[in-house]
Amino acid sequence: MPKKICTFCGRSEKDVRLLISGLNGFICDDCAQQAHEIVLSAMAKNDGSKGSKPAEFKKVPKPKEIKDYLDQYIIGQDEAKRYLSVSVYNHYKRLMQPQDESGVEIEKSNIIMVGSTGTGKTLLARTIAKLLEVPFTIVDATVFTEAGYVGEDVESILSRLLQVADYDVEKAERGIVFIDEIDKIARKSDNPSITRDVSGEGVQQGLLKLLEGTMVNVPPKGGRKHPDQDYIHVNTSNILFICGGAFDGIERKIAQRLNTHTVGYNSVQNLRHIDKEDMMKYILPQDLKSFGLIPEIIGRLPVLTYLNPLDKEALRRILSEPKNSIVKQYQKLFEMDGIKLTFADETLDFIVEKAVEYKLGARGLRSIVESIMIDAMFEIPSKRQKTFTVTLDYAKAQLDKSRL
């Protein structure tokens, strides 16, 4: 009887755990395992050569559905919400675009939001992150420096996105990144400097390829790059970038372009009526260039939208209407101690007046309410009190006491 040996490796039956018989030969369990891995690897390469498959989502929210969701948490800012909703929806559609013969390839539309502090730029980003099924991260542009200097390289944006995606590169490559405080990396003067603008123009140039789409080497654990370390290769072509910034003082640039003044009388040459209370609505890409963003980065952020400054009516609604409004948050805190908290209407009006006076936007509301409530939060949980009403006199007395 002939000796049974593996046709692939030549080992005999007694040298292996299992020998599988075929028509004209045998294969051992080790060779079968290796063959299985070779087949999987070949199939993966073939799939990759045919182009990446479009991403699949259970339910893609339509622009109106995205805006309706944002309306539950953010008061006003309809213009910015519409731009943001359409951009995010188009991002989903772009990811699901099938490979067809027409050759039409949808390019991504990165977006830049301009608005004074406390108008809701970061809140819009945080709220939309709750809704999405794609990895989403918020990064701060103020920490970035040119490569080689103390600070973070622009590639750290992608290492944070990878962390959110549990280091699934394919998943991270279809994510959304919100870059906050983009105005803080503006060029310090309009003339190119002979010295390095370490945290300004140099960072903008570092962001160019990232925004447009390129293969980036990302350090696996974040931090700085080293010559000998292994990198994770991330393609940014399908990552949507949303930028936001206060651009403090850009109203003067807009006023100069419109040939008018932010204070004083209208120019005689200025024929149309200009709303000096809300200059942001007239913003154009050339105003961003005047402020200090380089033309190349403005070109890679084709969608420009603005956020309105908050008036008394908007601040009053922000105080009590959204799902996670400031009033509801404090009521929830007191409810956890079994206390029912109420605010008198005139107290809310007083808080709004003070917020307008301080010019801090919606953030000012929080600091004022905190100053009013600090004594109550300290004393009442120790008492047997079941209700507490914040009256106008109490609010005024607390603010006077806090010297806010």
Coordinates of C-alpha atoms in Angstrom, one line a residue:
M1 CA 0.0 0.0 0.0
P2 CA 1.5 3.4 -1.1
K3 CA 2.5 5.8 1.7
K4 CA 0.1 8.7 2.2
I5 CA 1.9 12.1 1.9
C6 CA 0.7 15.7 1.5
T7 CA 1.0 16.6 -2.2
F8 CA 2.0 20.3 -1.3
C9 CA 4.5 20.0 1.5
G10 CA 5.5 16.3 1.2
R11 CA 4.9 15.4 4.9
S12 CA 3.6 12.0 5.7
E13 CA 0.3 11.1 7.5
K14 CA 2.0 10.6 10.9
D15 CA 3.7 14.1 10.7
V16 CA 0.4 16.1 10.4
R17 CA -2.8 16.3 12.4
L18 CA -5.2 15.8 9.4
L19 CA -4.7 14.6 5.9
I20 CA -7.5 15.4 3.4
S21 CA -7.8 13.0 0.4
G22 CA -8.6 14.2 -3.1
L23 CA -8.9 12.4 -6.5
N24 CA -5.2 12.2 -7.3
G25 CA -3.5 13.3 -4.0
F26 CA -3.7 14.6 -0.5
I27 CA -3.5 18.0 1.4
C28 CA -2.7 18.5 5.1
D29 CA -4.5 20.9 7.4
D30 CA -1.6 23.4 7.5
C31 CA -1.5 23.6 3.7
A32 CA -5.3 23.9 3.5
Q33 CA -5.1 26.9 6.0
Q34 CA -2.4 28.6 4.0
A35 CA -4.3 28.1 0.8
H36 CA -7.4 29.7 2.4
E37 CA -5.4 32.8 3.4
I38 CA -3.9 33.1 -0.2
V39 CA -7.4 33.0 -1.7
L40 CA -8.7 35.7 0.7
S41 CA -5.7 37.9 -0.1
A42 CA -6.2 37.5 -3.8
M43 CA -9.9 38.3 -3.6
A44 CA -9.2 41.4 -1.6
K45 CA -6.7 42.7 -4.2
N46 CA -9.2 42.0 -7.0
D47 CA -11.9 43.9 -5.2
G48 CA -9.6 46.8 -4.6
S49 CA -8.6 47.0 -8.3
K50 CA -12.3 47.3 -9.3
G51 CA -12.7 50.5 -7.2
S52 CA -14.0 50.8 -3.7
K53 CA -17.6 49.9 -3.2
P54 CA -20.0 52.7 -2.3
A55 CA -20.8 53.0 1.4
E56 CA -24.2 51.7 2.5
F57 CA -26.3 53.4 5.1
K58 CA -29.6 52.2 6.7
K59 CA -31.4 55.5 6.2
V60 CA -29.9 58.7 4.7
P61 CA -31.5 61.8 6.3
K62 CA -32.8 64.3 3.8
P63 CA -31.7 67.9 4.1
K64 CA -35.1 68.9 5.5
E65 CA -34.9 66.1 8.1
I66 CA -31.4 67.2 9.1
K67 CA -32.6 70.8 9.5
D68 CA -35.6 69.7 11.5
Y69 CA -33.3 67.9 13.9
L70 CA -31.0 70.9 14.2
D71 CA -34.1 73.1 14.9
Q72 CA -34.8 71.1 18.1
Y73 CA -31.5 72.2 19.7
I74 CA -30.6 75.5 18.0
I75 CA -32.7 78.6 17.7
G76 CA -32.6 80.6 14.4
Q77 CA -29.5 80.5 12.1
D78 CA -31.7 79.1 9.3
E79 CA -29.2 80.1 6.6
A80 CA -26.3 78.2 8.2
K81 CA -28.6 75.2 8.9
R82 CA -29.7 75.0 5.3
Y83 CA -26.1 75.1 4.0
L84 CA -24.9 72.6 6.6
S85 CA -27.9 70.2 5.9
V86 CA -27.3 70.2 2.1
S87 CA -23.5 69.8 2.5
V88 CA -23.9 66.8 4.8
Y89 CA -26.6 65.2 2.6
N90 CA -24.5 65.6 -0.5
H91 CA -21.6 64.0 1.5
Y92 CA -23.8 60.9 2.1
K93 CA -24.8 60.8 -1.6
R94 CA -21.2 61.2 -2.7
L95 CA -20.2 58.2 -0.5
M96 CA -23.0 56.1 -2.0
Q97 CA -22.2 57.1 -5.6
P98 CA -21.9 53.9 -7.8
Q99 CA -19.1 53.6 -10.2
D100 CA -20.7 54.2 -13.6
E101 CA -19.6 54.6 -17.2
S102 CA -20.5 58.3 -17.5
G103 CA -17.3 59.5 -15.8
V104 CA -19.1 62.1 -13.7
E105 CA -17.4 62.2 -10.3
I106 CA -19.0 64.3 -7.6
E107 CA -16.5 66.5 -5.8
K108 CA -16.8 67.3 -2.1
S109 CA -17.9 70.8 -1.0
N110 CA -16.0 71.7 2.1
I111 CA -17.8 74.4 4.1
I112 CA -16.7 77.5 6.1
M113 CA -19.0 79.1 8.7
V114 CA -18.4 82.7 9.9
G115 CA -20.1 84.2 12.9
S116 CA -19.2 86.1 16.1
T117 CA -18.6 84.3 19.4
G118 CA -21.6 82.6 21.0
T119 CA -23.8 82.3 17.9
G120 CA -23.7 78.5 17.7
K121 CA -21.0 77.4 15.3
T122 CA -19.6 74.6 17.5
L123 CA -23.1 73.7 18.8
L124 CA -24.2 73.1 15.2
A125 CA -21.3 70.8 14.7
R126 CA -21.9 68.9 18.0
T127 CA -25.6 68.5 17.3
I128 CA -25.1 67.2 13.8
A129 CA -22.6 64.7 15.1
K130 CA -25.4 63.1 17.2
L131 CA -27.4 62.5 14.0
L132 CA -24.8 61.1 11.7
E133 CA -23.7 57.5 11.1
V134 CA -20.3 58.5 9.9
P135 CA -17.3 59.2 12.2
F136 CA -17.2 62.8 13.3
T137 CA -14.6 64.8 15.2
I138 CA -14.2 68.4 16.3
V139 CA -10.6 69.8 16.4
D140 CA -9.3 73.2 17.3
A141 CA -7.0 75.0 14.8
T142 CA -5.3 77.0 17.6
V143 CA -3.1 74.1 18.6
F144 CA -1.6 73.5 15.1
T145 CA 2.0 74.6 14.2
E146 CA 4.2 74.0 11.2
A147 CA 5.9 70.6 11.1
G148 CA 9.0 70.6 13.2
Y149 CA 7.8 73.2 15.8
V150 CA 6.4 72.6 19.3
G151 CA 2.6 72.0 18.9
E152 CA 0.5 69.6 16.8
D153 CA 1.0 68.8 13.2
V154 CA -2.1 69.1 10.9
E155 CA -2.1 65.3 10.6
S156 CA -3.3 65.0 14.2
I157 CA -6.7 65.9 12.8
L158 CA -6.8 62.5 11.2
S159 CA -5.4 60.6 14.2
R160 CA -8.4 61.9 16.2
L161 CA -10.8 60.8 13.4
L162 CA -9.2 57.4 13.5
Q163 CA -9.7 57.2 17.2
V164 CA -13.4 57.9 16.7
A165 CA -13.6 55.2 14.0
D166 CA -11.9 52.7 16.3
Y167 CA -8.9 52.7 13.9
D168 CA -11.0 51.4 11.0
V169 CA -9.3 53.3 8.2
E170 CA -12.1 52.6 5.6
K171 CA -14.6 54.0 8.1
A172 CA -12.5 57.1 8.9
E173 CA -12.0 57.9 5.2
R174 CA -15.7 58.8 4.9
G175 CA -15.9 60.8 8.1
I176 CA -16.6 64.5 8.8
V177 CA -14.2 66.9 10.5
F178 CA -15.2 70.2 12.1
I179 CA -12.1 72.5 12.4
D180 CA -13.0 75.2 14.9
E181 CA -11.2 78.6 15.4
I182 CA -10.0 78.6 11.7
D183 CA -9.6 82.4 12.0
K184 CA -6.8 82.0 14.5
I185 CA -4.4 80.7 11.9
A186 CA -4.9 83.7 9.6
R187 CA -1.8 85.4 8.2
K188 CA -0.6 88.1 10.6
S189 CA -0.1 90.6 7.9
D190 CA -1.3 90.9 4.3
N191 CA 2.3 90.8 3.0
P192 CA 4.2 87.5 2.8
S193 CA 6.8 87.6 5.6
I194 CA 10.5 86.7 5.2
T195 CA 10.3 85.0 8.6
R196 CA 8.2 81.9 9.3
D197 CA 4.6 82.5 10.5
V198 CA 4.8 79.3 12.6
S199 CA 1.1 79.0 13.6
G200 CA -0.4 81.1 10.8
E201 CA 0.3 80.9 7.1
G202 CA 2.4 77.8 7.5
V203 CA -0.5 75.8 9.0
Q204 CA -2.8 77.0 6.3
Q205 CA -0.4 75.6 3.7
G206 CA -0.2 72.4 5.6
L207 CA -4.0 72.1 5.5
L208 CA -4.2 72.6 1.7
K209 CA -3.7 69.0 0.5
L210 CA -5.6 67.7 3.5
L211 CA -8.7 69.6 2.5
E212 CA -8.5 68.8 -1.2
G213 CA -7.8 65.1 -0.9
T214 CA -4.5 63.2 -0.7
M215 CA -2.9 60.2 0.9
V216 CA -1.6 61.2 4.4
N217 CA 0.8 59.4 6.7
V218 CA -0.7 59.4 10.1
P219 CA 1.3 58.4 13.3
P220 CA -0.7 55.5 14.8
K221 CA -0.9 56.9 18.3
G222 CA -0.9 60.6 17.4
G223 CA 1.9 62.9 18.4
R224 CA 4.9 63.8 16.4
K225 CA 6.4 61.9 13.4
H226 CA 9.5 59.9 13.7
P227 CA 11.5 58.5 10.7
D228 CA 11.4 54.8 11.9
Q229 CA 7.7 54.5 13.0
D230 CA 5.0 52.8 11.0
Y231 CA 2.3 55.1 9.6
I232 CA -1.3 54.6 8.9
H233 CA -2.1 55.7 5.4
V234 CA -5.4 57.7 5.2
N235 CA -6.9 59.1 2.0
T236 CA -8.7 62.4 2.7
S237 CA -10.6 62.5 -0.7
N238 CA -13.9 61.5 0.9
I239 CA -13.5 63.3 4.2
L240 CA -15.8 66.3 4.5
F241 CA -14.2 69.3 6.3
I242 CA -16.4 72.0 7.9
C243 CA -14.6 75.0 9.3
G244 CA -15.8 77.6 11.7
G245 CA -14.4 80.9 13.0
A246 CA -15.5 84.1 14.7
F247 CA -13.3 86.3 12.4
D248 CA -13.4 89.1 14.9
G249 CA -13.1 92.5 13.2
I250 CA -14.0 91.2 9.7
E251 CA -16.9 93.6 9.7
R252 CA -14.4 96.4 9.0
K253 CA -13.1 94.6 6.0
I254 CA -16.7 94.1 4.7
A255 CA -17.5 97.8 5.4
Q256 CA -14.4 98.9 3.4
R257 CA -15.4 96.7 0.5
L258 CA -19.0 98.1 0.6
N259 CA -17.5 101.6 0.7
T260 CA -19.4 102.3 3.9
H261 CA -18.5 102.7 7.6
T262 CA -19.4 100.6 10.7
V263 CA -19.8 103.9 12.6
G264 CA -21.0 107.4 11.5
Y265 CA -23.0 108.3 8.4
N266 CA -23.5 106.3 5.3
S267 CA -21.2 107.1 2.4
V268 CA -22.8 109.3 -0.3
Q269 CA -21.6 106.8 -2.9
N270 CA -23.3 103.9 -1.1
L271 CA -26.7 103.8 -2.8
R272 CA -28.2 100.6 -1.3
H273 CA -29.2 100.4 2.3
I274 CA -26.6 98.5 4.4
D275 CA -27.7 96.8 7.7
K276 CA -24.9 97.9 9.9
E277 CA -26.1 95.7 12.8
D278 CA -25.4 92.6 10.8
M279 CA -22.5 93.1 8.4
M280 CA -21.8 89.3 8.3
K281 CA -24.6 88.7 5.8
Y282 CA -22.6 90.6 3.1
I283 CA -19.5 88.4 3.5
L284 CA -17.7 87.3 0.4
P285 CA -14.5 85.1 -0.1
Q286 CA -12.4 88.3 -0.7
D287 CA -13.2 89.4 2.8
L288 CA -11.6 86.2 4.2
K289 CA -8.5 87.0 2.0
S290 CA -8.4 90.5 3.5
F291 CA -8.6 89.0 7.0
G292 CA -5.6 86.7 6.4
L293 CA -6.7 83.4 4.9
I294 CA -4.6 82.5 1.8
P295 CA -6.4 82.3 -1.6
E296 CA -5.6 78.6 -1.9
I297 CA -7.4 77.6 1.3
I298 CA -10.4 79.8 0.4
G299 CA -10.6 78.0 -2.9
R300 CA -10.8 74.6 -1.1
L301 CA -13.7 75.8 1.1
P302 CA -16.2 76.6 -1.7
V303 CA -19.3 76.9 0.5
L304 CA -19.3 80.1 2.6
T305 CA -22.1 80.8 5.1
Y306 CA -22.6 83.1 8.0
L307 CA -24.3 83.0 11.4
N308 CA -26.5 86.0 12.5
P309 CA -25.7 87.9 15.7
L310 CA -28.2 87.0 18.4
D311 CA -30.8 89.6 19.3
K312 CA -32.9 89.8 22.5
E313 CA -35.7 87.6 21.0
A314 CA -33.3 84.9 19.9
L315 CA -31.5 84.9 23.3
R316 CA -34.9 84.7 25.1
R317 CA -35.8 81.6 23.1
I318 CA -32.4 80.0 23.5
L319 CA -32.8 80.3 27.3
S320 CA -35.9 78.1 27.5
E321 CA -37.0 76.5 24.2
P322 CA -34.3 74.0 22.9
K323 CA -34.3 70.4 24.2
N324 CA -31.2 71.0 26.2
S325 CA -31.8 74.7 27.1
I326 CA -30.0 76.3 30.0
V327 CA -33.2 76.5 32.1
K328 CA -34.0 72.8 31.4
Q329 CA -30.5 71.8 32.5
Y330 CA -30.8 73.6 35.9
Q331 CA -34.3 72.2 36.4
K332 CA -32.9 68.7 35.8
L333 CA -30.1 69.3 38.3
F334 CA -32.7 70.4 41.0
E335 CA -35.1 67.6 40.0
M336 CA -32.3 65.0 40.9
D337 CA -32.5 66.4 44.4
G338 CA -36.4 66.2 44.4
I339 CA -36.8 70.0 44.0
K340 CA -39.0 71.7 41.4
L341 CA -37.3 74.7 40.0
T342 CA -39.1 77.5 38.2
F343 CA -38.0 80.8 36.7
A344 CA -40.3 83.8 36.6
D345 CA -40.8 85.3 33.1
E346 CA -39.4 88.7 34.2
T347 CA -36.3 87.0 35.6
L348 CA -35.6 85.4 32.1
D349 CA -36.1 88.9 30.5
F350 CA -33.6 90.3 33.0
I351 CA -31.0 87.6 32.2
V352 CA -31.4 88.3 28.4
E353 CA -30.9 92.1 28.9
K354 CA -27.7 91.4 30.9
A355 CA -26.4 89.0 28.2
V356 CA -27.0 91.6 25.5
E357 CA -25.1 94.1 27.6
Y358 CA -22.1 91.8 28.0
K359 CA -22.1 91.0 24.2
L360 CA -21.1 87.3 24.8
G361 CA -23.8 85.7 22.8
A362 CA -25.4 82.5 24.1
R363 CA -22.4 81.8 26.2
G364 CA -23.1 84.9 28.3
L365 CA -26.5 83.4 29.3
R366 CA -24.8 80.5 31.0
S367 CA -22.4 82.6 33.1
I368 CA -25.3 84.9 34.2
V369 CA -27.5 82.0 35.2
E370 CA -24.6 80.3 37.0
S371 CA -24.0 83.5 39.1
I372 CA -27.6 83.7 40.0
M373 CA -28.0 80.1 41.0
I374 CA -24.7 79.4 42.8
D375 CA -26.1 80.2 46.3
A376 CA -29.3 78.2 45.7
M377 CA -27.3 75.2 44.5
F378 CA -25.1 75.4 47.5
E379 CA -27.9 75.7 50.2
I380 CA -31.1 74.2 49.0
P381 CA -30.0 70.5 48.6
S382 CA -29.4 70.4 52.4
K383 CA -32.8 71.8 53.2
R384 CA -36.2 70.0 53.0
Q385 CA -37.5 72.4 50.5
K386 CA -39.4 70.9 47.6
T387 CA -39.9 74.0 45.3
F388 CA -37.8 77.0 44.5
T389 CA -38.8 80.0 42.3
V390 CA -36.1 82.4 40.9
T391 CA -37.8 85.8 41.2
L392 CA -36.5 89.1 39.6
D393 CA -35.5 90.6 43.0
Y394 CA -33.6 87.4 43.9
A395 CA -31.8 87.4 40.5
K396 CA -30.8 91.1 40.8
A397 CA -29.6 90.6 44.4
Q398 CA -27.4 87.6 43.4
L399 CA -25.9 89.5 40.4
D400 CA -25.1 92.5 42.6
K401 CA -23.5 90.2 45.1
S402 CA -21.4 88.4 42.4
R403 CA -20.2 91.7 40.9
L404 CA -20.6 90.2 37.5

